[in-house]
Tab-separated table of C-alpha atoms in Angstrom:
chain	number	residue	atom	x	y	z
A	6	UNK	CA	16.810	-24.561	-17.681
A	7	UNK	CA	17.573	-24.050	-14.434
A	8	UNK	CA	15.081	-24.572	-11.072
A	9	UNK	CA	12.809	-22.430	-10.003
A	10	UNK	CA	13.339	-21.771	-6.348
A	11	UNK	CA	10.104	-19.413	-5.494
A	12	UNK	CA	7.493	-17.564	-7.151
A	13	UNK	CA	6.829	-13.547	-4.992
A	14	UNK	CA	3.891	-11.769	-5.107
A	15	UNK	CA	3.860	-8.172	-4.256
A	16	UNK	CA	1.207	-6.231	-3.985
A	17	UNK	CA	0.694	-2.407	-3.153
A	18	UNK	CA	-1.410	-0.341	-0.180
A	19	UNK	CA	-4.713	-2.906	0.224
A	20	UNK	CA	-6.497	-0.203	2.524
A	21	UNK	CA	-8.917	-2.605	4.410
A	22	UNK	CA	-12.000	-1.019	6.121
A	23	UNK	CA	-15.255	-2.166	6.887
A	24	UNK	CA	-16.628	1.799	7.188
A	25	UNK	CA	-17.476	3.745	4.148
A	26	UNK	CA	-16.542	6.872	2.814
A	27	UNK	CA	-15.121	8.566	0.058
A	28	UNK	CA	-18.607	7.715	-2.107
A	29	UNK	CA	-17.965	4.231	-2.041
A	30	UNK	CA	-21.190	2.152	-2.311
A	31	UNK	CA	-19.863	-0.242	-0.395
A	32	UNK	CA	-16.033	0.397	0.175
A	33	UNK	CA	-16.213	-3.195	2.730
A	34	UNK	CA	-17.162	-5.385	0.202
A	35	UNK	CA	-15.163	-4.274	-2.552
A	36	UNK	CA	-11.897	-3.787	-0.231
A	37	UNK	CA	-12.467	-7.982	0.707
A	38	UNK	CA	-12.951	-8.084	-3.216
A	39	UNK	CA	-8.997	-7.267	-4.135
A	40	UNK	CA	-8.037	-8.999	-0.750
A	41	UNK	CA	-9.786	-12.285	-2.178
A	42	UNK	CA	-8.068	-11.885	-5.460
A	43	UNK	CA	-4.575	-11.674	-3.668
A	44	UNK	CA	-5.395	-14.830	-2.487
A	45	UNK	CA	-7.083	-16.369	-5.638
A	46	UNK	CA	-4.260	-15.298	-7.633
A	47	UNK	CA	-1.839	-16.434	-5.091
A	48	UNK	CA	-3.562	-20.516	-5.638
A	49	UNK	CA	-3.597	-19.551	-9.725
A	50	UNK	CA	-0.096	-18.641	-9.653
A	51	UNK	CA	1.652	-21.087	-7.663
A	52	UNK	CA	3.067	-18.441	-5.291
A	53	UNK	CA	5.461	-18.937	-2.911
A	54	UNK	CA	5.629	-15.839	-0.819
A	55	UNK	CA	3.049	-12.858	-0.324
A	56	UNK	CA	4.627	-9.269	0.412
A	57	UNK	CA	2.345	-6.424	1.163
A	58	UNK	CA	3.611	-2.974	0.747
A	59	UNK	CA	1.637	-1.516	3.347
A	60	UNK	CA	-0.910	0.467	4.419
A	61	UNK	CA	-2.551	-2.726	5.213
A	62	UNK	CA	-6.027	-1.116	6.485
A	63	UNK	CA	-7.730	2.012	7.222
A	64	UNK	CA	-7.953	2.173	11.253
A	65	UNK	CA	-9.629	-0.560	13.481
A	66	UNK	CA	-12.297	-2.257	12.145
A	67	UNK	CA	-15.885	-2.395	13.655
A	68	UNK	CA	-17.346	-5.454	12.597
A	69	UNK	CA	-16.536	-9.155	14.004
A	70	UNK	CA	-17.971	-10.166	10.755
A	71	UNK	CA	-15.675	-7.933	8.640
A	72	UNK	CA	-12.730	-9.197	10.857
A	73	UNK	CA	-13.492	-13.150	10.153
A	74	UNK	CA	-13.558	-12.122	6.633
A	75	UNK	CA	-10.089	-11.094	6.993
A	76	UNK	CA	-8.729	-13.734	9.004
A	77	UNK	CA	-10.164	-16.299	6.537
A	78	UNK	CA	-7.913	-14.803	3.539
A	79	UNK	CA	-5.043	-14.547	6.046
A	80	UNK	CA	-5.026	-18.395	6.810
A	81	UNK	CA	-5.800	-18.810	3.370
A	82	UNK	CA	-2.521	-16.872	1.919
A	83	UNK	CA	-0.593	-18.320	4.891
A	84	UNK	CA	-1.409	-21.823	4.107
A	85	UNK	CA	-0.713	-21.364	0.103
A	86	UNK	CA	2.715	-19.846	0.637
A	87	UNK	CA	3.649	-22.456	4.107
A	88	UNK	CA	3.470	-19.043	6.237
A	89	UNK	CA	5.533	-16.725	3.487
A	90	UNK	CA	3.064	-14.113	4.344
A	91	UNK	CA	4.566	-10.735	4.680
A	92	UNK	CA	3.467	-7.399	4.919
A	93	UNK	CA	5.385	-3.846	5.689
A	94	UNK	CA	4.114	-1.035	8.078
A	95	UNK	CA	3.114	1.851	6.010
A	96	UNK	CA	1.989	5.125	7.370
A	97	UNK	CA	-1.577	4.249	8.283
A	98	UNK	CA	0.268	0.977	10.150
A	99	UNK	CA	0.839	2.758	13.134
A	100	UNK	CA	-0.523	4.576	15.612
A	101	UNK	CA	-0.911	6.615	18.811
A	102	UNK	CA	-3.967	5.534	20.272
A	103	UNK	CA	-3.048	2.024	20.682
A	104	UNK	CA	-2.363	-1.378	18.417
A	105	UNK	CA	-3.067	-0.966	14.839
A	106	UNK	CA	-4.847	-4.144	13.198
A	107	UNK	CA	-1.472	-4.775	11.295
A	108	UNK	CA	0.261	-5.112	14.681
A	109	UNK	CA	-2.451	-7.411	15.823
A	110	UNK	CA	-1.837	-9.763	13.040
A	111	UNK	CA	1.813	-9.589	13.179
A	112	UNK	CA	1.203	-10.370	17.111
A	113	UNK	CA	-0.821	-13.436	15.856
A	114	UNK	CA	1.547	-14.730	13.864
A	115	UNK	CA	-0.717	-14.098	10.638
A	116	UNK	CA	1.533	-11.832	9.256
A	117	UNK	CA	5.563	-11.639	9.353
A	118	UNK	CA	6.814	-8.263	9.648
A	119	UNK	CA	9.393	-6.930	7.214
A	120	UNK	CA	12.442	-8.691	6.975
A	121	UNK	CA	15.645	-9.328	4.539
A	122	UNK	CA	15.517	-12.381	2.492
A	123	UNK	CA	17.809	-13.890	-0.207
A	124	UNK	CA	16.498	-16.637	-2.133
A	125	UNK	CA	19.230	-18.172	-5.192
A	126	UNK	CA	20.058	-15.041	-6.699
A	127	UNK	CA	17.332	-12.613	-5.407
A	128	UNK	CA	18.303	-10.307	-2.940
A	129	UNK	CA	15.354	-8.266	-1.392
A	130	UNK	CA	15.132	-6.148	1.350
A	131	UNK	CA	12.014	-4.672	2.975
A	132	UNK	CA	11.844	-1.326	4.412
A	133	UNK	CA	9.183	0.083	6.726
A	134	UNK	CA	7.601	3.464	5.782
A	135	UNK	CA	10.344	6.117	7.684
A	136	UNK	CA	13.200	3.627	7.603
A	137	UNK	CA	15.169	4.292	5.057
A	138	UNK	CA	17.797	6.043	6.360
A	139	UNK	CA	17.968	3.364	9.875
A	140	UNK	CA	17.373	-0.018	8.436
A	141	UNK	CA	20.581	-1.173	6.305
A	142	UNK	CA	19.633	-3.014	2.451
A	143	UNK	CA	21.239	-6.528	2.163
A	144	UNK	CA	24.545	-5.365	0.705
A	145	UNK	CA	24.795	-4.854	-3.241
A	146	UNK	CA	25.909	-8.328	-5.056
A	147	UNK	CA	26.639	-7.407	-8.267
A	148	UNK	CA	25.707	-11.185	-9.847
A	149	UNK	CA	22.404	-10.979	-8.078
A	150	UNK	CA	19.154	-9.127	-8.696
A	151	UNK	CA	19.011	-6.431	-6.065
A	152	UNK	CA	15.166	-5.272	-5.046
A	153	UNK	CA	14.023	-2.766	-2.366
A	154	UNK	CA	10.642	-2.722	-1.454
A	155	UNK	CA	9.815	0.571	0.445
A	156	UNK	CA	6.260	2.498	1.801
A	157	UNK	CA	7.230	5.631	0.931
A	158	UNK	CA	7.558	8.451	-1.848
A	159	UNK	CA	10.736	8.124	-3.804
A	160	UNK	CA	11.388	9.919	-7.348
A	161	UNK	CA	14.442	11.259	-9.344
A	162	UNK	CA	15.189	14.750	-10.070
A	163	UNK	CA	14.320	13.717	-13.469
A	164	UNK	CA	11.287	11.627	-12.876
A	165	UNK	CA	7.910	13.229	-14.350
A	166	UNK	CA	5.064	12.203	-12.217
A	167	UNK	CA	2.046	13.425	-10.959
A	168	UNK	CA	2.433	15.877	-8.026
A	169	UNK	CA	1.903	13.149	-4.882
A	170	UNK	CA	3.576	15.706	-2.577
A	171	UNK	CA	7.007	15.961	-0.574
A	172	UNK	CA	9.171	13.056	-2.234
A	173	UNK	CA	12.625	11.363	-1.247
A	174	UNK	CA	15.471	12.114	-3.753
A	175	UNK	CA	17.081	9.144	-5.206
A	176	UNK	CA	19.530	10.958	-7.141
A	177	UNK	CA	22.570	10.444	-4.989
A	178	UNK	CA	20.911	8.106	-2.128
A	179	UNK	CA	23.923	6.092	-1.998
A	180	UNK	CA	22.673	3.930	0.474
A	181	UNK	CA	20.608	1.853	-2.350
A	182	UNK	CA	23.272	2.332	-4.667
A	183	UNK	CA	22.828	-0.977	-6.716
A	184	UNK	CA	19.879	-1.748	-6.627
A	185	UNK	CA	18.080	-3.048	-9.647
A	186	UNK	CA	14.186	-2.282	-8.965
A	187	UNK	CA	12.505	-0.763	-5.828
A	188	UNK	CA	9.243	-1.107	-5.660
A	189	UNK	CA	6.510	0.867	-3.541
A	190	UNK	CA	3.762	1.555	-1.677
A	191	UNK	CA	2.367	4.570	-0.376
A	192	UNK	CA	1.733	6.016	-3.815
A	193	UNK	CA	-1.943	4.765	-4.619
A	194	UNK	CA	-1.533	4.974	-8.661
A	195	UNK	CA	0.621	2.640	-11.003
A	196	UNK	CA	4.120	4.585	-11.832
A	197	UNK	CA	7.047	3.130	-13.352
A	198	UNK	CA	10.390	5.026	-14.193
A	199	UNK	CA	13.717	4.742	-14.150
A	200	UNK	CA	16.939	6.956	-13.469
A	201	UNK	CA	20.391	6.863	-12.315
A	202	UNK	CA	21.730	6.887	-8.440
A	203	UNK	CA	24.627	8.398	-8.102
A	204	UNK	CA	28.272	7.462	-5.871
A	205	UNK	CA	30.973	9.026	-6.107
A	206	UNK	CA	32.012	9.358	-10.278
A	207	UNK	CA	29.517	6.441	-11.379
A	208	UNK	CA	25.871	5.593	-11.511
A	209	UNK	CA	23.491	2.940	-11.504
A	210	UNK	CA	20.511	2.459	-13.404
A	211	UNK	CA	17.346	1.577	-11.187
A	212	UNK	CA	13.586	0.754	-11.944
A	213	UNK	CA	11.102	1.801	-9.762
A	214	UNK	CA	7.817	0.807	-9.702
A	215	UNK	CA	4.903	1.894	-7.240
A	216	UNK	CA	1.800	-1.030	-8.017
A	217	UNK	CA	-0.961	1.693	-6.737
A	218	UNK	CA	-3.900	0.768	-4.507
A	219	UNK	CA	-6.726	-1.299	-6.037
A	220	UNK	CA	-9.585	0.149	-4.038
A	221	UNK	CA	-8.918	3.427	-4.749
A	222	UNK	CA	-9.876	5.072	-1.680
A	223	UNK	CA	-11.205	8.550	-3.159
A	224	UNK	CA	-12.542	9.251	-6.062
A	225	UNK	CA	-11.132	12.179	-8.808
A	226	UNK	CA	-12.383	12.683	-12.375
A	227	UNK	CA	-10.515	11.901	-14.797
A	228	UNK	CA	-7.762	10.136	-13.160
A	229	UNK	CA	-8.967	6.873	-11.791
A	230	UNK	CA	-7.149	3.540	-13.073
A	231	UNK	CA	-9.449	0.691	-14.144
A	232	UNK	CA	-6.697	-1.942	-13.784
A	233	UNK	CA	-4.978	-3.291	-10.234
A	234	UNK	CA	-1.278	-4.896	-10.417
A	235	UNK	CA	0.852	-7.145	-8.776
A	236	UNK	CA	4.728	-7.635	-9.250
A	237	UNK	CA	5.604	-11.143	-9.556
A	238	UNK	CA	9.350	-12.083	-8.783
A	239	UNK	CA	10.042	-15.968	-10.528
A	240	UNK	CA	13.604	-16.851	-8.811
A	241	UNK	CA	15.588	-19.090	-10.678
A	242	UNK	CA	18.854	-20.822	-9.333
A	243	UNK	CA	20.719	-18.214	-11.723
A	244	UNK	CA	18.386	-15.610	-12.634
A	245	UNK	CA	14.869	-13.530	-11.568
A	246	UNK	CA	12.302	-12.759	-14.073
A	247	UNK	CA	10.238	-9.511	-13.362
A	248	UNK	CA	6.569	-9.407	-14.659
A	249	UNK	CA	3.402	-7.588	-13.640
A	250	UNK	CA	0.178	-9.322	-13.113
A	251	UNK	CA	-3.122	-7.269	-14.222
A	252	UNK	CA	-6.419	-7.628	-13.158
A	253	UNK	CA	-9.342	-5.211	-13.716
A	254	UNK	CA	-10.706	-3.296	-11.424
A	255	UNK	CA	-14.572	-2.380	-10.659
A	256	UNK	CA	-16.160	-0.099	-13.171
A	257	UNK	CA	-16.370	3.308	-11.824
A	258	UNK	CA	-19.930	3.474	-11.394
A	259	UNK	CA	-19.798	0.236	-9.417
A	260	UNK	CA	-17.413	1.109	-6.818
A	261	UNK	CA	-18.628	4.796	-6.316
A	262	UNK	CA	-21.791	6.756	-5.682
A	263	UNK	CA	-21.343	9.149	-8.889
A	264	UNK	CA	-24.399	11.107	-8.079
A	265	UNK	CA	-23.395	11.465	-4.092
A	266	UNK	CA	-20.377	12.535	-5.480
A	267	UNK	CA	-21.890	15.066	-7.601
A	268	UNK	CA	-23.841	16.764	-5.198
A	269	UNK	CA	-21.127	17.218	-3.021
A	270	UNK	CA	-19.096	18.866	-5.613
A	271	UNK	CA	-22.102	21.440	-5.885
A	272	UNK	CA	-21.858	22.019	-2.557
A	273	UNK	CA	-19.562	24.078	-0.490
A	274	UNK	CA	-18.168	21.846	1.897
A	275	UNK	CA	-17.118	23.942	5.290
A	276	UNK	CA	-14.586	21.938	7.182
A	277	UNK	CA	-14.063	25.059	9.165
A	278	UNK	CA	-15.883	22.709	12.035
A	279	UNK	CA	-13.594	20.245	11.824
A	280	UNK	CA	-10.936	22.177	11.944
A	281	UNK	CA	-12.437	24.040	15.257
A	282	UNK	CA	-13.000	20.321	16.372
A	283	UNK	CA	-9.461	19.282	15.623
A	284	UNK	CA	-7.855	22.192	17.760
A	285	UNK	CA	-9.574	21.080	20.682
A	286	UNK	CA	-7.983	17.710	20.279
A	287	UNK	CA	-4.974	18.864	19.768
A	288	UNK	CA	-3.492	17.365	22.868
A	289	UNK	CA	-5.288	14.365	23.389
A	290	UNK	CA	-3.533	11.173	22.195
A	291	UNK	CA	-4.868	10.361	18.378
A	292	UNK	CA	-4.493	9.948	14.972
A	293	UNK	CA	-5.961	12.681	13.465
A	294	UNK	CA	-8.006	10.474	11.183
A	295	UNK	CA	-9.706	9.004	13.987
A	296	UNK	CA	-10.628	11.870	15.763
A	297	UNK	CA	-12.645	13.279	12.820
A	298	UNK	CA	-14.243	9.788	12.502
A	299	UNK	CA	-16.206	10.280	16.406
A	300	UNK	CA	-16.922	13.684	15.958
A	301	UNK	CA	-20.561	14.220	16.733
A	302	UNK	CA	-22.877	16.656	15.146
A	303	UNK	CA	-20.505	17.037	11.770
A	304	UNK	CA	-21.875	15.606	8.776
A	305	UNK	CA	-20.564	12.550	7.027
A	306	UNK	CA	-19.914	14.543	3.832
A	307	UNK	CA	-17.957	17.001	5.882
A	308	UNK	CA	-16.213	14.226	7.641
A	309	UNK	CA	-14.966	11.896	4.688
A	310	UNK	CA	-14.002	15.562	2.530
A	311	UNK	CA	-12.010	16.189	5.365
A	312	UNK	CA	-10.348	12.462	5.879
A	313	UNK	CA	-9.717	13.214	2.104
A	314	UNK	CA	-7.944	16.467	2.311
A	315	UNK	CA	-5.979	14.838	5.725
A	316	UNK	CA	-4.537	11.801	3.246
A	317	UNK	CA	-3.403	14.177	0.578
A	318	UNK	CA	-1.360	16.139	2.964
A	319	UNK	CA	0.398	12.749	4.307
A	320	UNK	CA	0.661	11.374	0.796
């Protein structure tokens, strides 16, 4: 049998905030729940290397407390996999208002930003949400097992999926021609398909594979996911085994306020106000997101429905 050289763990969006919304009970505690497990599982496993997929929180955070949390896991994951900790920049990575706390842990050496790394006969490349079409793949080795990972919305012509808005088409994206699985972020439920990219007169089958986002940031009956996965890449000297990790998730009724979330279904929610609000904004330097968060005189409800109806549109 031949050596194993590492053992990857990828995991998908890990939205950390230490402010509620969305009718979360308590959206802090649970979101440093799943970022524990990474690391548990991490220790369990034997991992070599961490790779988040982005989206790694949801703004700046508030409390020192919340933030020493954090930095705890980081050192934590860092010293399990000797400083293999990696993490894309997804959408909610950057911003105009200043650092984001993803580039303040990149900037502390916490986290390593994305990178291309071959390991025996793994090939992976790591692409930034928007990059695809600037940042070159390592190039195609046809003895090797060739994975993107991505923070973005990619599908096939073919591909029947829930509608998660304005996708990518991978039918003739030649540029991952190859490629044996690409694996996402962005896309906050589990999806796996596969389909063919096409070059020239030939195609190539590829997997793809978006792992979802274990805190599940807003709530919608009837299609929440009770189970969180991980992808975990074993490389071998002559070989990569492929395997998802489960884990269970809260139960519904522990994670959300069902009966907030009720009576704001009966209610009408007007965001005509924050739309109003938004306008005014309109050319001060901000992430929308943020803007809503310090308005004054709107109501929370009204806020987080809002926030909610703002991440659909980006998804």
């Amino acid at each position: 049998m031949s050596k194993e050289l590492a053992k990857i763990l990828v995991y998908g969006d890990i939205h950390l905030s230490d402010r509620n919304y969305g009718s979360h009970n308590d959206y802090a505690k649970e979101s440093l729940y799943y970022f524990r497990n990474i690391t548990n599982t991490a220790k369990e496993l034997g991992i070599t290397h961490i790779i988040g997929l982005g989206d790694f929180t949801y703004g700046r955070f508030r409390t020192l407390e919340y933030r020493k949390a954090v930095e705890d896991e980081l050192d934590k994951q860092n010293e399990i996999t000797n400083k293999n900790r990696y993490e894309l920049k997804g959408n909610h990575d950057k911003a105009t208002y200043g650092m984001t706390e993803y580039e303040y842990y990149v900037s502390s050496k916490k986290l390593k930003q994305a990178q291309n790394i071959s390991i025996g006969n793994l090939n992976l490349s790591m692409i930034n949400f928007g990059e695809h079409l600037q940042k070159p793949i390592i190039p195609v080795e046809e003895n090797k097992t060739n994975i993107v990972l991505m923070h973005d919305y990619f599908k096939f012509n073919s591909t029947n999926i829930a509608d998660y808005g304005q996708a990518h088409i991978l039918d003739n994206f030649e540029n991952w021609y190859g490629v044996d699985y690409i694996i996402g972020g962005h896309i906050h439920n589990y999806e796996l398909f596969t389909g063919n990219i096409a070059k020239g007169n030939t195609s190539y089958k590829t997997v793809v594979n978006y792992l979802g986002c274990p805190c599940r940031p807003a709530y919608r009956e009837g299609h929440m996911q009770d189970t969180g996965y991980y992808a975990i890449l074993t490389v071998y000297e002559d070989k990569v085994d492929y395997d998802i990790y489960e884990f269970s998730l809260w139960d519904i009724d522990k994670s959300f306020n069902l009966s907030l979330k009720a009576d704001k279904i009966r209610k009408k929610v007007d965001v005509s106000d924050v739309v109003k609000e938004l306008d005014k904004h309109r050319r001060v330097i901000g992430e929308p997101e943020e803007v809503i968060k310090a308005m004054i005189d709107i109501e929370d409800e009204v806020k987080d429905k809002a926030i909610d109806l703002l991440h659909r549109a980006n998804l």
